[in-house]
Amino acid sequence: MSLTIHPIMAQSFAVIDREIGTHNFSSQEYAIVRRVIHSTADFEFKDLIRFSPGAIDAGIAAIRRRVPIVTDVGMVKQGIVGLVGETFANPVISAVEGIKKPLPGKTRTETGLLKCWQEFPQAIFVFGNAPTALLALCQEIPQAAVLPALVIGAPVGFISVVESKMTLATTEVPQIRVEGRKGGSPVAAAILNALICLATEGEV
Amino acid sequence: MSLTIHPIMAQSFAVIDREIGTHNFSSQEYAIVRRVIHSTADFEFKDLIRFSPGAIDAGIAAIRRRVPIVTDVGMVKQGIVGLVGETFANPVISAVEGIKKPLPGKTRTETGLLKCWQEFPQAIFVFGNAPTALLALCQEIPQAAVLPALVIGAPVGFISVVESKMTLATTEVPQIRVEGRKGGSPVAAAILNALICLATEGEV
């Protein structure tokens, strides 16, 4: 399988290559960082993205074996279904979708996430919005019999966001994280889409 | 009609109020700027958002009379359909949706946008991604018999993005614009969602 990059994206990548300056990313890490900068025009992400050891390999392997991909919100799903559909066709589920009434004391996204976690504990989980849902997942992980294949932790905002990412960092789950307040649906989608591109390389 | 703000959003707004520092925005302008910062955790947007005279009033009036809202891409549509559905129920159309084959020499988004422009010339047009589509609209405006009710110009990226916004600035269409390379689907959606909230205020 091979993906053709749109000429405008290739030109954008060339601009980023010229402007990013020195860094210590591996080529796979840089492919992910560059795609995030492409989706935000914000070079600060160069200093915010963290990879746990083996996270990229775990993500690529999981994509190739077509594990489900669970997103916190619909915008993240919308940002990845195109490329997923053209490539490995993993099922993509938005956790919040279809949750009319949250569990007592929980947000709708948290409620939906816990439901998805029970159904697909080994999924790839992608957070671009909801820190409450990321925190809920992190609380399940220590007692879990199986771990998610990968967690992409990129909620955005001012309340519980930094805490949710710090909590994720303390877990042993393979993870790609955006430190601090920044993040968002396009950032989370860019990380997953970059992984899909990496997963197509060397496929026979 | 009145909207209740989620407690987490209210807390986020309070943080932004404390941290934003001095500014000269009107209260309506600030409601929009604050929602953009809420969706990105990026205070730089304070210095990037531009309002043409009367743009907010034009947007509010158009939302209230339920004109169609045309977005460039699906992620922007996904970011607004919830609040639109709960309030004024304007039709929301993603320009790129359903365009399998672009016109020769054009992008898919540009092709879709020109189709929507012919069908709904007085719509609200919301750009969070595609500078080519924004440029295509700007080229139609000088000869147009009727103008769009409002253009929200927030494409993001490195190629043609700055140019597309500078071109929009030269037109007479009512507009809310994000200068520079930054923007994106959550930014475009936040501007539209803030306008919806303003449109509900004082409604009987």
PDB file of C-alpha atoms in Angstrom, chain A residues 27-158:
ATOM      1  CA  SER A  27      12.417  10.359  11.511  1.00  0.00           C
ATOM      2  CA  GLN A  28       9.157   8.693  12.589  1.00  0.00           C
ATOM      3  CA  GLU A  29       8.670  11.112  15.486  1.00  0.00           C
ATOM      4  CA  TYR A  30       9.361  14.039  13.173  1.00  0.00           C
ATOM      5  CA  ALA A  31       6.754  12.807  10.678  1.00  0.00           C
ATOM      6  CA  ILE A  32       4.196  13.102  13.483  1.00  0.00           C
ATOM      7  CA  VAL A  33       5.408  16.455  14.829  1.00  0.00           C
ATOM      8  CA  ARG A  34       5.466  17.922  11.311  1.00  0.00           C
ATOM      9  CA  ARG A  35       1.914  16.842  10.598  1.00  0.00           C
ATOM     10  CA  VAL A  36       0.725  18.463  13.847  1.00  0.00           C
ATOM     11  CA  ILE A  37       2.469  21.723  12.917  1.00  0.00           C
ATOM     12  CA  HIS A  38       0.930  21.472   9.442  1.00  0.00           C
ATOM     13  CA  SER A  39      -2.550  21.260  10.971  1.00  0.00           C
ATOM     14  CA  THR A  40      -2.064  24.209  13.349  1.00  0.00           C
ATOM     15  CA  ALA A  41       0.657  26.465  11.873  1.00  0.00           C
ATOM     16  CA  ASP A  42       1.942  26.485  15.461  1.00  0.00           C
ATOM     17  CA  PHE A  43       5.612  25.591  15.913  1.00  0.00           C
ATOM     18  CA  GLU A  44       5.215  25.472  19.703  1.00  0.00           C
ATOM     19  CA  PHE A  45       4.042  21.868  19.305  1.00  0.00           C
ATOM     20  CA  LYS A  46       7.679  20.975  18.561  1.00  0.00           C
ATOM     21  CA  ASP A  47       8.298  21.455  22.301  1.00  0.00           C
ATOM     22  CA  LEU A  48       5.071  19.873  23.561  1.00  0.00           C
ATOM     23  CA  ILE A  49       4.829  16.414  21.974  1.00  0.00           C
ATOM     24  CA  ARG A  50       6.059  13.436  24.002  1.00  0.00           C
ATOM     25  CA  PHE A  51       6.435   9.813  22.889  1.00  0.00           C
ATOM     26  CA  SER A  52       6.635   6.929  25.355  1.00  0.00           C
ATOM     27  CA  PRO A  53       9.216   4.274  24.375  1.00  0.00           C
ATOM     28  CA  GLY A  54       7.804   2.029  21.646  1.00  0.00           C
ATOM     29  CA  ALA A  55       4.605   4.058  21.263  1.00  0.00           C
ATOM     30  CA  ILE A  56       4.991   4.625  17.523  1.00  0.00           C
ATOM     31  CA  ASP A  57       5.716   0.956  16.807  1.00  0.00           C
ATOM     32  CA  ALA A  58       2.754  -0.066  18.982  1.00  0.00           C
ATOM     33  CA  GLY A  59       0.487   2.350  17.114  1.00  0.00           C
ATOM     34  CA  ILE A  60       1.645   1.188  13.683  1.00  0.00           C
ATOM     35  CA  ALA A  61       1.197  -2.479  14.612  1.00  0.00           C
ATOM     36  CA  ALA A  62      -2.292  -1.830  15.993  1.00  0.00           C
ATOM     37  CA  ILE A  63      -3.365   0.111  12.916  1.00  0.00           C
ATOM     38  CA  ARG A  64      -2.122  -2.698  10.674  1.00  0.00           C
ATOM     39  CA  ARG A  65      -4.047  -5.335  12.597  1.00  0.00           C
ATOM     40  CA  ARG A  66      -7.138  -3.168  12.266  1.00  0.00           C
ATOM     41  CA  VAL A  67      -7.931  -2.614  15.933  1.00  0.00           C
ATOM     42  CA  PRO A  68     -10.852  -0.234  16.563  1.00  0.00           C
ATOM     43  CA  ILE A  69     -10.010   3.456  16.954  1.00  0.00           C
ATOM     44  CA  VAL A  70     -12.033   5.228  19.663  1.00  0.00           C
ATOM     45  CA  THR A  71     -12.145   9.052  19.567  1.00  0.00           C
ATOM     46  CA  ASP A  72     -13.487  11.214  22.359  1.00  0.00           C
ATOM     47  CA  VAL A  73     -15.554  13.494  20.109  1.00  0.00           C
ATOM     48  CA  GLY A  74     -17.021  13.639  16.621  1.00  0.00           C
ATOM     49  CA  MET A  75     -14.581  16.243  15.290  1.00  0.00           C
ATOM     50  CA  VAL A  76     -11.625  13.908  15.858  1.00  0.00           C
ATOM     51  CA  LYS A  77     -13.491  11.075  14.146  1.00  0.00           C
ATOM     52  CA  GLN A  78     -14.335  13.399  11.256  1.00  0.00           C
ATOM     53  CA  GLY A  79     -10.638  14.263  10.948  1.00  0.00           C
ATOM     54  CA  ILE A  80      -9.502  10.651  10.570  1.00  0.00           C
ATOM     55  CA  VAL A  81     -12.255   8.672   8.841  1.00  0.00           C
ATOM     56  CA  GLY A  82     -11.102   9.784   5.384  1.00  0.00           C
ATOM     57  CA  LEU A  83      -7.567   8.426   5.643  1.00  0.00           C
ATOM     58  CA  VAL A  84      -8.582   5.377   7.710  1.00  0.00           C
ATOM     59  CA  GLY A  85     -11.158   4.534   5.052  1.00  0.00           C
ATOM     60  CA  GLU A  86      -8.583   4.793   2.250  1.00  0.00           C
ATOM     61  CA  THR A  87      -6.080   2.562   4.036  1.00  0.00           C
ATOM     62  CA  PHE A  88      -6.581   0.008   6.810  1.00  0.00           C
ATOM     63  CA  ALA A  89     -10.326   0.499   7.335  1.00  0.00           C
ATOM     64  CA  ASN A  90     -10.183   0.163  11.127  1.00  0.00           C
ATOM     65  CA  PRO A  91     -13.584   0.689  12.773  1.00  0.00           C
ATOM     66  CA  VAL A  92     -13.745   4.283  14.086  1.00  0.00           C
ATOM     67  CA  ILE A  93     -16.059   5.046  17.017  1.00  0.00           C
ATOM     68  CA  SER A  94     -16.785   8.450  18.572  1.00  0.00           C
ATOM     69  CA  ALA A  95     -17.303   7.815  22.304  1.00  0.00           C
ATOM     70  CA  VAL A  96     -19.728  10.680  22.836  1.00  0.00           C
ATOM     71  CA  GLU A  97     -21.954   9.722  19.901  1.00  0.00           C
ATOM     72  CA  GLY A  98     -25.256   8.246  20.929  1.00  0.00           C
ATOM     73  CA  ILE A  99     -24.870   9.139  24.617  1.00  0.00           C
ATOM     74  CA  LYS A 100     -28.017  11.109  25.364  1.00  0.00           C
ATOM     75  CA  LYS A 101     -27.824  10.985  29.138  1.00  0.00           C
ATOM     76  CA  PRO A 102     -24.539  10.903  31.071  1.00  0.00           C
ATOM     77  CA  LEU A 103     -24.004   8.663  34.102  1.00  0.00           C
ATOM     78  CA  PRO A 104     -24.565  10.567  37.390  1.00  0.00           C
ATOM     79  CA  GLY A 105     -21.673  12.929  38.108  1.00  0.00           C
ATOM     80  CA  LYS A 106     -19.996  12.243  34.772  1.00  0.00           C
ATOM     81  CA  THR A 107     -19.782  14.116  31.461  1.00  0.00           C
ATOM     82  CA  ARG A 108     -21.280  12.653  28.293  1.00  0.00           C
ATOM     83  CA  THR A 109     -17.833  12.027  26.822  1.00  0.00           C
ATOM     84  CA  GLU A 110     -16.669  10.288  30.015  1.00  0.00           C
ATOM     85  CA  THR A 111     -19.781   8.101  30.003  1.00  0.00           C
ATOM     86  CA  GLY A 112     -19.258   7.190  26.352  1.00  0.00           C
ATOM     87  CA  LEU A 113     -15.564   6.532  26.819  1.00  0.00           C
ATOM     88  CA  LEU A 114     -16.141   4.079  29.673  1.00  0.00           C
ATOM     89  CA  LYS A 115     -18.666   2.254  27.517  1.00  0.00           C
ATOM     90  CA  CYS A 116     -16.160   1.987  24.636  1.00  0.00           C
ATOM     91  CA  TRP A 117     -13.403   0.916  27.029  1.00  0.00           C
ATOM     92  CA  GLN A 118     -15.510  -2.016  28.210  1.00  0.00           C
ATOM     93  CA  GLU A 119     -16.275  -3.039  24.654  1.00  0.00           C
ATOM     94  CA  PHE A 120     -12.825  -2.448  23.092  1.00  0.00           C
ATOM     95  CA  PRO A 121     -10.179  -2.412  25.862  1.00  0.00           C
ATOM     96  CA  GLN A 122      -7.323  -2.924  23.385  1.00  0.00           C
ATOM     97  CA  ALA A 123      -8.356  -0.141  21.027  1.00  0.00           C
ATOM     98  CA  ILE A 124      -6.375   2.939  20.035  1.00  0.00           C
ATOM     99  CA  PHE A 125      -7.882   5.808  22.078  1.00  0.00           C
ATOM    100  CA  VAL A 126      -7.607   9.316  20.632  1.00  0.00           C
ATOM    101  CA  PHE A 127      -8.392  12.377  22.780  1.00  0.00           C
ATOM    102  CA  GLY A 128      -8.579  15.818  21.181  1.00  0.00           C
ATOM    103  CA  ASN A 129     -11.067  17.474  23.462  1.00  0.00           C
ATOM    104  CA  ALA A 130     -12.281  15.894  26.673  1.00  0.00           C
ATOM    105  CA  PRO A 131      -9.950  15.750  29.695  1.00  0.00           C
ATOM    106  CA  THR A 132     -12.662  14.125  31.813  1.00  0.00           C
ATOM    107  CA  ALA A 133     -12.750  11.184  29.427  1.00  0.00           C
ATOM    108  CA  LEU A 134      -8.954  10.874  29.421  1.00  0.00           C
ATOM    109  CA  LEU A 135      -8.924  10.947  33.235  1.00  0.00           C
ATOM    110  CA  ALA A 136     -11.632   8.282  33.341  1.00  0.00           C
ATOM    111  CA  LEU A 137      -9.539   6.010  31.108  1.00  0.00           C
ATOM    112  CA  CYS A 138      -6.395   6.632  33.192  1.00  0.00           C
ATOM    113  CA  GLN A 139      -8.276   5.544  36.322  1.00  0.00           C
ATOM    114  CA  GLU A 140      -9.150   2.218  34.690  1.00  0.00           C
ATOM    115  CA  ILE A 141      -5.640   1.398  33.511  1.00  0.00           C
ATOM    116  CA  PRO A 142      -3.938   0.297  36.789  1.00  0.00           C
ATOM    117  CA  GLN A 143      -6.474  -2.508  37.350  1.00  0.00           C
ATOM    118  CA  ALA A 144      -6.818  -3.437  33.690  1.00  0.00           C
ATOM    119  CA  ALA A 145      -6.155  -6.990  32.499  1.00  0.00           C
ATOM    120  CA  VAL A 146      -5.213  -5.682  29.057  1.00  0.00           C
ATOM    121  CA  LEU A 147      -3.967  -2.237  28.060  1.00  0.00           C
ATOM    122  CA  PRO A 148      -5.040  -0.058  25.137  1.00  0.00           C
ATOM    123  CA  ALA A 149      -2.775  -0.472  22.119  1.00  0.00           C
ATOM    124  CA  LEU A 150      -2.037   3.272  22.213  1.00  0.00           C
ATOM    125  CA  VAL A 151      -3.408   6.431  23.796  1.00  0.00           C
ATOM    126  CA  ILE A 152      -3.120   9.734  21.953  1.00  0.00           C
ATOM    127  CA  GLY A 153      -3.577  12.398  24.645  1.00  0.00           C
ATOM    128  CA  ALA A 154      -4.242  15.840  23.168  1.00  0.00           C
ATOM    129  CA  PRO A 155      -7.198  17.440  24.959  1.00  0.00           C
ATOM    130  CA  VAL A 156      -7.197  21.250  24.827  1.00  0.00           C
ATOM    131  CA  GLY A 157      -8.233  23.883  27.332  1.00  0.00           C
ATOM    132  CA  PHE A 158      -8.017  25.372  30.777  1.00  0.00           C
TER     133      PHE A 158
END
